[in-house]
Amino acid sequence: MPSSSSSSSSSQSRSRPCCWLPLLLVLHFSRRATAAGKVPALIVFGDSTVDAGNNNFIPTVARGNFPPYGRDFDRGVATGRFSNGRLVTDFLSEAFGLPSSVPAYLDPGYTIDQLATGVSFASGGTGLDDLTAEIASVIPMSQQLEYFKEYKARLQLAKGETAANGIIAEAVYIFSIGTNDFIVNYFTFPLRQAQYTPAEYAAYLVGLAEAAVRDAYGLGARKMEFTGLAPFGCIPAARTLNRDDPGDCNEEYNRLAATFNAGLQEVVRRLDGELAGARVVYAETYSVVADIVANPSDYGFENVEQGCCGTGLIETSVMCGLDEPLTCQDADKYVFFDSVHPSEQTYRILADHILNTALRVFL
């Protein structure tokens, strides 16, 4: 179950979905009309929660470009998104009056004109710590920022310097990253454990998050949102591998997510005050996911302990593809699509929440 830090939030919002979710959807679409034209592009950095398919074009096994991934996406195409359909950033793009999906930067099928309204540099399996990216053979944050620099130059060439700089300055930037640093790196390999206690490593990651925001600012980003971690101790894989309480949420993981989030919030507040001409906001998602986990039926879910794919206990990426015949019939009834990644319906709920909280200032 969710950590005790989220219990009060859960009890307060227990009746919310039946009454408040329709209202959130109304607000979502009314704000979408207001937002249209105000935000020229959505630019995305992060991990598999926002990877639109960049990993398809690098030598890694961390991919989702095969069935059953993408089965509920437009035309049932497996784009490389680690879900059955769209991601949070896709819903946010549409809400801002932009295209209904954010393209992957490395996909050669997109022109710079198409990328001018939004682009994802994200890479599934990566983290704030470059070592995390090395472990998974994926794109580190440092390289994502280099791609952004390259993108800016391409945009200036295609649109002219004045127009391109206007897009860069007025775009909304989303950062969604950090979970893999703990579950792929810290708790799996010994190097970081020998260097840092869990709390020290969380602080180290917060420092890297601050550096990433500052680097993006140096390249022209002015409207930035950094998404906090969800209680990743409650993903199906973490439940399965929980040695102390098999099948239950790993509360050590959840406490670390809360520790990281607290440090990140402090950094975001400081940067928002320090970076001239910039607005930096924090998107709180921990309590929302914790409430979904505690009260899944309130949100229309039937299964929170397993992913839709395979047995739902451990499969993700390639292992999810091997078990395609065992995939559930209705992914909207599952909080998670595989043992790590949320379903499209969960992403939809999170997108509405983020739009009506952290991103309100950019509407």
mmCIF file of C-alpha atoms in Angstrom:
data_model
loop_
_atom_site.group_PDB
_atom_site.id
_atom_site.type_symbol
_atom_site.label_atom_id
_atom_site.label_comp_id
_atom_site.label_asym_id
_atom_site.label_seq_id
_atom_site.Cartn_x
_atom_site.Cartn_y
_atom_site.Cartn_z
ATOM 1 C CA MET A 1 0.000 0.000 0.000
ATOM 2 C CA PRO A 2 1.096 3.636 -0.341
ATOM 3 C CA SER A 3 3.430 5.082 2.225
ATOM 4 C CA SER A 4 1.994 6.720 5.314
ATOM 5 C CA SER A 5 2.973 10.139 3.992
ATOM 6 C CA SER A 6 0.170 9.891 1.437
ATOM 7 C CA SER A 7 -2.565 8.492 3.723
ATOM 8 C CA SER A 8 -4.117 11.857 4.555
ATOM 9 C CA SER A 9 -4.259 12.785 0.871
ATOM 10 C CA SER A 10 -5.928 9.451 0.102
ATOM 11 C CA SER A 11 -8.632 9.852 2.734
ATOM 12 C CA GLN A 12 -9.403 13.408 1.663
ATOM 13 C CA SER A 13 -9.793 12.465 -1.996
ATOM 14 C CA ARG A 14 -11.585 9.116 -1.599
ATOM 15 C CA SER A 15 -14.822 10.430 -3.084
ATOM 16 C CA ARG A 16 -13.197 12.708 -5.621
ATOM 17 C CA PRO A 17 -13.275 10.664 -8.859
ATOM 18 C CA CYS A 18 -17.069 10.252 -9.109
ATOM 19 C CA CYS A 19 -17.625 13.968 -8.704
ATOM 20 C CA TRP A 20 -14.348 15.678 -9.534
ATOM 21 C CA LEU A 21 -12.966 13.734 -12.504
ATOM 22 C CA PRO A 22 -15.706 14.942 -14.895
ATOM 23 C CA LEU A 23 -15.079 18.478 -13.642
ATOM 24 C CA LEU A 24 -11.358 18.093 -14.286
ATOM 25 C CA LEU A 25 -12.134 16.975 -17.831
ATOM 26 C CA VAL A 26 -14.364 19.999 -18.358
ATOM 27 C CA LEU A 27 -11.622 22.259 -17.025
ATOM 28 C CA HIS A 28 -9.134 20.426 -19.211
ATOM 29 C CA PHE A 29 -11.000 21.174 -22.420
ATOM 30 C CA SER A 30 -12.010 24.698 -21.456
ATOM 31 C CA ARG A 31 -8.367 25.478 -20.632
ATOM 32 C CA ARG A 32 -7.341 23.846 -23.892
ATOM 33 C CA ALA A 33 -9.375 26.421 -25.815
ATOM 34 C CA THR A 34 -7.777 29.193 -23.754
ATOM 35 C CA ALA A 35 -4.277 27.762 -24.185
ATOM 36 C CA ALA A 36 -4.453 27.343 -27.955
ATOM 37 C CA GLY A 37 -1.905 29.639 -29.552
ATOM 38 C CA LYS A 38 -0.305 30.759 -26.297
ATOM 39 C CA VAL A 39 2.221 27.914 -26.204
ATOM 40 C CA PRO A 40 3.994 27.320 -29.541
ATOM 41 C CA ALA A 41 5.670 24.033 -28.590
ATOM 42 C CA LEU A 42 6.052 21.371 -25.915
ATOM 43 C CA ILE A 43 9.656 20.261 -25.413
ATOM 44 C CA VAL A 44 10.321 17.133 -23.381
ATOM 45 C CA PHE A 45 13.277 15.644 -21.500
ATOM 46 C CA GLY A 46 13.217 12.438 -19.490
ATOM 47 C CA ASP A 47 12.845 8.680 -19.350
ATOM 48 C CA SER A 48 10.357 6.040 -20.531
ATOM 49 C CA THR A 49 7.432 7.958 -19.025
ATOM 50 C CA VAL A 50 7.867 10.492 -21.849
ATOM 51 C CA ASP A 51 9.936 8.642 -24.489
ATOM 52 C CA ALA A 52 7.979 8.908 -27.755
ATOM 53 C CA GLY A 53 10.268 6.460 -29.539
ATOM 54 C CA ASN A 54 13.845 7.748 -29.428
ATOM 55 C CA ASN A 55 15.081 4.372 -28.214
ATOM 56 C CA ASN A 56 13.935 2.840 -31.517
ATOM 57 C CA PHE A 57 16.914 4.532 -33.153
ATOM 58 C CA ILE A 58 19.731 3.591 -30.773
ATOM 59 C CA PRO A 59 21.318 0.182 -30.023
ATOM 60 C CA THR A 60 19.433 -0.823 -26.876
ATOM 61 C CA VAL A 61 17.019 -3.559 -25.819
ATOM 62 C CA ALA A 62 15.007 -0.986 -23.864
ATOM 63 C CA ARG A 63 12.348 -0.561 -26.520
ATOM 64 C CA GLY A 64 8.596 -0.614 -26.859
ATOM 65 C CA ASN A 65 8.229 -0.584 -30.646
ATOM 66 C CA PHE A 66 6.427 -3.918 -30.926
ATOM 67 C CA PRO A 67 3.046 -5.329 -29.869
ATOM 68 C CA PRO A 68 1.338 -5.205 -27.474
ATOM 69 C CA TYR A 69 2.735 -1.672 -26.930
ATOM 70 C CA GLY A 70 0.779 0.958 -28.821
ATOM 71 C CA ARG A 71 -2.256 -1.261 -29.360
ATOM 72 C CA ASP A 72 -4.574 1.623 -28.361
ATOM 73 C CA PHE A 73 -2.501 4.317 -30.052
ATOM 74 C CA ASP A 74 -3.663 5.861 -33.329
ATOM 75 C CA ARG A 75 -4.067 2.969 -35.806
ATOM 76 C CA GLY A 76 -2.665 0.574 -33.217
ATOM 77 C CA VAL A 77 0.946 1.487 -34.016
ATOM 78 C CA ALA A 78 3.720 0.580 -31.570
ATOM 79 C CA THR A 79 5.655 3.847 -31.724
ATOM 80 C CA GLY A 80 8.158 3.081 -28.975
ATOM 81 C CA ARG A 81 5.987 4.534 -26.210
ATOM 82 C CA PHE A 82 6.042 2.248 -23.185
ATOM 83 C CA SER A 83 2.269 2.059 -22.868
ATOM 84 C CA ASN A 84 -0.804 0.869 -24.701
ATOM 85 C CA GLY A 85 -1.478 4.381 -25.992
ATOM 86 C CA ARG A 86 -0.541 7.979 -25.420
ATOM 87 C CA LEU A 87 1.648 9.455 -22.677
ATOM 88 C CA VAL A 88 1.129 12.388 -20.312
ATOM 89 C CA THR A 89 3.026 14.698 -22.661
ATOM 90 C CA ASP A 90 0.827 13.722 -25.602
ATOM 91 C CA PHE A 91 -2.290 14.718 -23.677
ATOM 92 C CA LEU A 92 -0.620 17.941 -22.549
ATOM 93 C CA SER A 93 0.356 18.811 -26.117
ATOM 94 C CA GLU A 94 -3.227 18.408 -27.253
ATOM 95 C CA ALA A 95 -4.467 20.480 -24.306
ATOM 96 C CA PHE A 96 -2.185 23.336 -25.370
ATOM 97 C CA GLY A 97 -3.794 23.294 -28.805
ATOM 98 C CA LEU A 98 -0.787 21.508 -30.340
ATOM 99 C CA PRO A 99 -0.671 18.110 -32.114
ATOM 100 C CA SER A 100 -2.172 15.173 -30.209
ATOM 101 C CA SER A 101 1.193 13.440 -29.896
ATOM 102 C CA VAL A 102 4.744 14.674 -29.345
ATOM 103 C CA PRO A 103 7.263 13.291 -31.872
ATOM 104 C CA ALA A 104 10.570 11.676 -30.996
ATOM 105 C CA TYR A 105 13.571 13.779 -31.993
ATOM 106 C CA LEU A 106 15.535 10.864 -33.462
ATOM 107 C CA ASP A 107 12.677 9.678 -35.677
ATOM 108 C CA PRO A 108 13.758 10.535 -39.245
ATOM 109 C CA GLY A 109 10.133 10.534 -40.354
ATOM 110 C CA TYR A 110 9.617 14.012 -38.863
ATOM 111 C CA THR A 111 10.768 17.243 -40.463
ATOM 112 C CA ILE A 112 12.019 20.211 -38.465
ATOM 113 C CA ASP A 113 8.761 21.996 -39.336
ATOM 114 C CA GLN A 114 6.837 19.203 -37.610
ATOM 115 C CA LEU A 115 9.219 19.259 -34.661
ATOM 116 C CA ALA A 116 8.705 23.004 -34.319
ATOM 117 C CA THR A 117 5.449 22.434 -32.379
ATOM 118 C CA GLY A 118 6.891 19.859 -30.018
ATOM 119 C CA VAL A 119 9.636 17.330 -29.581
ATOM 120 C CA SER A 120 10.723 14.663 -27.107
ATOM 121 C CA PHE A 121 14.390 14.017 -26.415
ATOM 122 C CA ALA A 122 13.508 11.426 -23.751
ATOM 123 C CA SER A 123 14.928 7.927 -23.580
ATOM 124 C CA GLY A 124 13.458 4.915 -21.811
ATOM 125 C CA GLY A 125 15.738 3.516 -19.119
ATOM 126 C CA THR A 126 17.727 6.704 -18.587
ATOM 127 C CA GLY A 127 18.187 8.790 -15.446
ATOM 128 C CA LEU A 128 19.639 11.970 -14.064
ATOM 129 C CA ASP A 129 22.789 10.004 -13.239
ATOM 130 C CA ASP A 130 24.739 9.269 -16.440
ATOM 131 C CA LEU A 131 25.651 5.871 -14.982
ATOM 132 C CA THR A 132 21.993 4.878 -15.178
ATOM 133 C CA ALA A 133 21.985 5.547 -18.928
ATOM 134 C CA GLU A 134 25.211 3.562 -19.334
ATOM 135 C CA ILE A 135 23.675 0.544 -17.614
ATOM 136 C CA ALA A 136 20.707 0.513 -20.007
ATOM 137 C CA SER A 137 22.699 1.709 -23.063
ATOM 138 C CA VAL A 138 20.343 4.637 -23.586
ATOM 139 C CA ILE A 139 20.498 8.424 -23.939
ATOM 140 C CA PRO A 140 21.742 10.310 -20.853
ATOM 141 C CA MET A 141 20.347 13.680 -19.831
ATOM 142 C CA SER A 142 23.563 15.360 -20.937
ATOM 143 C CA GLN A 143 23.055 14.048 -24.489
ATOM 144 C CA GLN A 144 19.383 15.035 -24.463
ATOM 145 C CA LEU A 145 20.500 18.595 -23.786
ATOM 146 C CA GLU A 146 23.001 18.352 -26.642
ATOM 147 C CA TYR A 147 20.163 17.234 -28.915
ATOM 148 C CA PHE A 148 18.186 20.267 -27.737
ATOM 149 C CA LYS A 149 21.099 22.523 -28.699
ATOM 150 C CA GLU A 150 21.174 20.858 -32.129
ATOM 151 C CA TYR A 151 17.390 21.209 -32.431
ATOM 152 C CA LYS A 152 17.617 24.928 -31.672
ATOM 153 C CA ALA A 153 20.195 25.423 -34.422
ATOM 154 C CA ARG A 154 18.027 23.476 -36.901
ATOM 155 C CA LEU A 155 15.016 25.534 -35.914
ATOM 156 C CA GLN A 156 16.902 28.802 -36.468
ATOM 157 C CA LEU A 157 17.972 27.619 -39.906
ATOM 158 C CA ALA A 158 14.427 26.622 -40.877
ATOM 159 C CA LYS A 159 12.441 29.470 -39.294
ATOM 160 C CA GLY A 160 14.915 32.280 -39.021
ATOM 161 C CA GLU A 161 16.649 33.301 -35.816
ATOM 162 C CA THR A 162 13.949 35.639 -34.514
ATOM 163 C CA ALA A 163 11.047 33.208 -35.012
ATOM 164 C CA ALA A 164 13.050 30.240 -33.689
ATOM 165 C CA ASN A 165 14.159 32.104 -30.582
ATOM 166 C CA GLY A 166 10.540 33.085 -29.983
ATOM 167 C CA ILE A 167 9.471 29.429 -30.094
ATOM 168 C CA ILE A 168 12.286 28.431 -27.736
ATOM 169 C CA ALA A 169 11.425 31.197 -25.250
ATOM 170 C CA GLU A 170 7.654 30.617 -25.255
ATOM 171 C CA ALA A 171 7.667 26.796 -25.365
ATOM 172 C CA VAL A 172 6.777 24.798 -22.264
ATOM 173 C CA TYR A 173 9.490 22.370 -21.133
ATOM 174 C CA ILE A 174 8.678 19.134 -19.323
ATOM 175 C CA PHE A 175 11.194 17.115 -17.285
ATOM 176 C CA SER A 176 10.090 13.632 -16.187
ATOM 177 C CA ILE A 177 12.968 11.533 -14.874
ATOM 178 C CA GLY A 178 14.506 9.932 -11.781
ATOM 179 C CA THR A 179 12.861 6.579 -11.078
ATOM 180 C CA ASN A 180 15.429 4.536 -13.033
ATOM 181 C CA ASP A 181 18.249 6.034 -10.997
ATOM 182 C CA PHE A 182 16.878 4.137 -8.025
ATOM 183 C CA ILE A 183 15.416 0.911 -9.415
ATOM 184 C CA VAL A 184 17.762 0.319 -12.384
ATOM 185 C CA ASN A 185 20.913 1.754 -10.828
ATOM 186 C CA TYR A 186 21.104 2.236 -7.055
ATOM 187 C CA PHE A 187 19.219 -0.850 -5.874
ATOM 188 C CA THR A 188 20.566 -3.137 -8.619
ATOM 189 C CA PHE A 189 24.285 -2.354 -8.924
ATOM 190 C CA PRO A 190 26.805 -1.817 -6.104
ATOM 191 C CA LEU A 191 28.764 1.251 -7.249
ATOM 192 C CA ARG A 192 26.412 4.011 -6.071
ATOM 193 C CA GLN A 193 25.502 2.079 -2.913
ATOM 194 C CA ALA A 194 29.188 2.098 -1.976
ATOM 195 C CA GLN A 195 29.372 5.867 -2.519
ATOM 196 C CA TYR A 196 26.077 7.110 -1.064
ATOM 197 C CA THR A 197 23.431 6.237 1.478
ATOM 198 C CA PRO A 198 19.927 6.218 -0.076
ATOM 199 C CA ALA A 199 19.223 9.731 1.243
ATOM 200 C CA GLU A 200 22.591 10.994 0.010
ATOM 201 C CA TYR A 201 21.935 9.547 -3.431
ATOM 202 C CA ALA A 202 18.530 11.238 -3.540
ATOM 203 C CA ALA A 203 20.260 14.550 -2.727
ATOM 204 C CA TYR A 204 22.852 13.871 -5.424
ATOM 205 C CA LEU A 205 20.066 13.349 -7.969
ATOM 206 C CA VAL A 206 18.350 16.550 -6.904
ATOM 207 C CA GLY A 207 21.607 18.372 -7.630
ATOM 208 C CA LEU A 208 21.679 16.822 -11.099
ATOM 209 C CA ALA A 209 18.069 17.888 -11.659
ATOM 210 C CA GLU A 210 19.000 21.462 -10.784
ATOM 211 C CA ALA A 211 21.939 21.343 -13.198
ATOM 212 C CA ALA A 212 19.680 20.084 -16.017
ATOM 213 C CA VAL A 213 17.223 22.938 -15.505
ATOM 214 C CA ARG A 214 20.049 25.478 -15.434
ATOM 215 C CA ASP A 215 21.508 24.022 -18.644
ATOM 216 C CA ALA A 216 18.124 24.219 -20.391
ATOM 217 C CA TYR A 217 17.778 27.813 -19.186
ATOM 218 C CA GLY A 218 21.188 28.604 -20.625
ATOM 219 C CA LEU A 219 19.938 27.353 -23.995
ATOM 220 C CA GLY A 220 16.857 29.563 -23.896
ATOM 221 C CA ALA A 221 14.209 27.633 -21.957
ATOM 222 C CA ARG A 222 12.034 29.910 -19.830
ATOM 223 C CA LYS A 223 8.854 27.979 -18.970
ATOM 224 C CA MET A 224 9.870 24.767 -17.224
ATOM 225 C CA GLU A 225 8.016 22.076 -15.288
ATOM 226 C CA PHE A 226 9.755 19.285 -13.378
ATOM 227 C CA THR A 227 7.564 16.313 -12.487
ATOM 228 C CA GLY A 228 8.065 14.715 -9.092
ATOM 229 C CA LEU A 229 8.380 10.968 -8.699
ATOM 230 C CA ALA A 230 5.362 8.739 -8.177
ATOM 231 C CA PRO A 231 5.439 6.093 -5.398
ATOM 232 C CA PHE A 232 7.480 3.711 -7.540
ATOM 233 C CA GLY A 233 7.531 1.155 -4.760
ATOM 234 C CA CYS A 234 3.985 0.312 -5.861
ATOM 235 C CA ILE A 235 4.718 -0.605 -9.470
ATOM 236 C CA PRO A 236 3.993 -4.326 -10.072
ATOM 237 C CA ALA A 237 7.682 -5.227 -10.534
ATOM 238 C CA ALA A 238 8.581 -3.608 -7.195
ATOM 239 C CA ARG A 239 5.762 -5.526 -5.502
ATOM 240 C CA THR A 240 6.949 -8.795 -7.049
ATOM 241 C CA LEU A 241 10.562 -8.235 -5.976
ATOM 242 C CA ASN A 242 9.702 -6.985 -2.486
ATOM 243 C CA ARG A 243 11.575 -9.515 -0.344
ATOM 244 C CA ASP A 244 10.151 -8.288 2.952
ATOM 245 C CA ASP A 245 6.500 -8.203 1.926
ATOM 246 C CA PRO A 246 6.001 -9.960 -1.435
ATOM 247 C CA GLY A 247 3.050 -8.519 -3.314
ATOM 248 C CA ASP A 248 2.910 -5.316 -1.255
ATOM 249 C CA CYS A 249 4.334 -1.904 -2.102
ATOM 250 C CA ASN A 250 8.010 -1.461 -1.246
ATOM 251 C CA GLU A 251 7.832 1.286 1.362
ATOM 252 C CA GLU A 252 11.589 1.934 1.291
ATOM 253 C CA TYR A 253 11.265 2.858 -2.373
ATOM 254 C CA ASN A 254 8.265 5.086 -1.645
ATOM 255 C CA ARG A 255 10.071 6.906 1.143
ATOM 256 C CA LEU A 256 12.972 7.614 -1.208
ATOM 257 C CA ALA A 257 10.586 8.974 -3.818
ATOM 258 C CA ALA A 258 9.150 11.310 -1.166
ATOM 259 C CA THR A 259 12.664 12.340 -0.072
ATOM 260 C CA PHE A 260 13.690 13.124 -3.644
ATOM 261 C CA ASN A 261 10.460 15.057 -4.216
ATOM 262 C CA ALA A 262 10.984 17.196 -1.127
ATOM 263 C CA GLY A 263 14.467 18.166 -2.279
ATOM 264 C CA LEU A 264 13.265 18.778 -5.828
ATOM 265 C CA GLN A 265 10.469 21.084 -4.654
ATOM 266 C CA GLU A 266 12.981 23.170 -2.721
ATOM 267 C CA VAL A 267 15.265 23.447 -5.745
ATOM 268 C CA VAL A 268 12.385 24.375 -8.044
ATOM 269 C CA ARG A 269 11.272 27.160 -5.688
ATOM 270 C CA ARG A 270 14.823 28.512 -5.543
ATOM 271 C CA LEU A 271 15.347 28.365 -9.302
ATOM 272 C CA ASP A 272 12.012 30.041 -9.911
ATOM 273 C CA GLY A 273 13.287 32.981 -7.918
ATOM 274 C CA GLU A 274 16.860 33.014 -9.205
ATOM 275 C CA LEU A 275 16.569 32.515 -12.976
ATOM 276 C CA ALA A 276 15.784 35.904 -14.476
ATOM 277 C CA GLY A 277 12.777 35.877 -16.806
ATOM 278 C CA ALA A 278 12.031 32.206 -16.149
ATOM 279 C CA ARG A 279 9.159 30.393 -14.482
ATOM 280 C CA VAL A 280 10.002 26.996 -12.998
ATOM 281 C CA VAL A 281 7.218 24.878 -11.499
ATOM 282 C CA TYR A 282 6.948 21.522 -9.748
ATOM 283 C CA ALA A 283 4.303 18.961 -10.711
ATOM 284 C CA GLU A 284 3.207 16.884 -7.728
ATOM 285 C CA THR A 285 2.058 13.416 -8.795
ATOM 286 C CA TYR A 286 2.947 11.268 -5.789
ATOM 287 C CA SER A 287 -0.346 11.808 -3.966
ATOM 288 C CA VAL A 288 -2.419 11.244 -7.101
ATOM 289 C CA VAL A 289 -0.816 7.882 -7.877
ATOM 290 C CA ALA A 290 -0.918 6.926 -4.195
ATOM 291 C CA ASP A 291 -4.656 7.601 -4.142
ATOM 292 C CA ILE A 292 -5.198 5.580 -7.316
ATOM 293 C CA VAL A 293 -3.272 2.696 -5.756
ATOM 294 C CA ALA A 294 -5.281 2.928 -2.535
ATOM 295 C CA ASN A 295 -8.670 3.393 -4.213
ATOM 296 C CA PRO A 296 -8.465 2.054 -7.774
ATOM 297 C CA SER A 297 -12.203 1.468 -8.208
ATOM 298 C CA ASP A 298 -12.847 5.163 -7.553
ATOM 299 C CA TYR A 299 -10.977 5.882 -10.770
ATOM 300 C CA GLY A 300 -12.539 3.068 -12.798
ATOM 301 C CA PHE A 301 -9.649 0.625 -12.389
ATOM 302 C CA GLU A 302 -9.995 -3.044 -11.488
ATOM 303 C CA ASN A 303 -6.354 -4.108 -11.184
ATOM 304 C CA VAL A 304 -3.525 -2.180 -9.536
ATOM 305 C CA GLU A 305 -1.200 -5.038 -8.547
ATOM 306 C CA GLN A 306 -0.480 -6.406 -12.029
ATOM 307 C CA GLY A 307 0.295 -4.932 -15.412
ATOM 308 C CA CYS A 308 -1.899 -5.692 -18.404
ATOM 309 C CA CYS A 309 0.938 -7.470 -20.222
ATOM 310 C CA GLY A 310 1.761 -11.127 -19.560
ATOM 311 C CA THR A 311 1.470 -12.233 -15.951
ATOM 312 C CA GLY A 312 1.715 -8.541 -15.113
ATOM 313 C CA LEU A 313 4.226 -9.233 -12.362
ATOM 314 C CA ILE A 314 7.630 -8.738 -13.954
ATOM 315 C CA GLU A 315 7.306 -8.283 -17.730
ATOM 316 C CA THR A 316 8.401 -5.057 -19.399
ATOM 317 C CA SER A 317 9.944 -4.122 -22.758
ATOM 318 C CA VAL A 318 11.107 -7.272 -24.602
ATOM 319 C CA MET A 319 9.600 -9.575 -21.987
ATOM 320 C CA CYS A 320 6.253 -7.895 -22.493
ATOM 321 C CA GLY A 321 6.415 -8.652 -26.209
ATOM 322 C CA LEU A 322 7.152 -12.324 -25.576
ATOM 323 C CA ASP A 323 3.906 -12.644 -23.668
ATOM 324 C CA GLU A 324 1.675 -10.818 -26.132
ATOM 325 C CA PRO A 325 -1.021 -13.562 -26.210
ATOM 326 C CA LEU A 326 -1.501 -13.123 -22.449
ATOM 327 C CA THR A 327 -2.177 -9.392 -22.645
ATOM 328 C CA CYS A 328 -5.381 -8.257 -20.962
ATOM 329 C CA GLN A 329 -8.436 -7.349 -23.041
ATOM 330 C CA ASP A 330 -9.146 -3.889 -21.590
ATOM 331 C CA ALA A 331 -6.060 -1.912 -20.576
ATOM 332 C CA ASP A 332 -8.248 0.914 -19.235
ATOM 333 C CA LYS A 333 -9.078 -1.337 -16.282
ATOM 334 C CA TYR A 334 -5.394 -1.583 -15.352
ATOM 335 C CA VAL A 335 -3.372 1.124 -13.615
ATOM 336 C CA PHE A 336 -0.239 -0.283 -15.267
ATOM 337 C CA PHE A 337 0.193 -1.589 -18.793
ATOM 338 C CA ASP A 338 3.337 -3.587 -18.066
ATOM 339 C CA SER A 339 5.027 -4.231 -14.741
ATOM 340 C CA VAL A 340 6.635 -0.774 -14.695
ATOM 341 C CA HIS A 341 4.743 1.656 -16.911
ATOM 342 C CA PRO A 342 1.270 3.142 -16.469
ATOM 343 C CA SER A 343 -1.575 2.537 -18.875
ATOM 344 C CA GLU A 344 -2.874 5.286 -21.146
ATOM 345 C CA GLN A 345 -5.839 5.829 -18.825
ATOM 346 C CA THR A 346 -3.511 6.493 -15.874
ATOM 347 C CA TYR A 347 -1.491 8.912 -17.988
ATOM 348 C CA ARG A 348 -4.708 10.678 -18.957
ATOM 349 C CA ILE A 349 -5.628 11.223 -15.295
ATOM 350 C CA LEU A 350 -2.134 12.479 -14.482
ATOM 351 C CA ALA A 351 -2.142 14.845 -17.459
ATOM 352 C CA ASP A 352 -5.413 16.433 -16.346
ATOM 353 C CA HIS A 353 -4.031 16.824 -12.840
ATOM 354 C CA ILE A 354 -0.770 18.427 -14.012
ATOM 355 C CA LEU A 355 -2.573 20.720 -16.435
ATOM 356 C CA ASN A 356 -4.890 22.016 -13.741
ATOM 357 C CA THR A 357 -2.180 22.445 -11.093
ATOM 358 C CA ALA A 358 1.474 23.023 -12.056
ATOM 359 C CA LEU A 359 0.864 24.106 -15.638
ATOM 360 C CA ARG A 360 -1.964 26.509 -14.894
ATOM 361 C CA VAL A 361 0.540 29.377 -14.886
ATOM 362 C CA PHE A 362 1.288 28.769 -18.551
ATOM 363 C CA LEU A 363 -2.326 28.718 -19.768
#
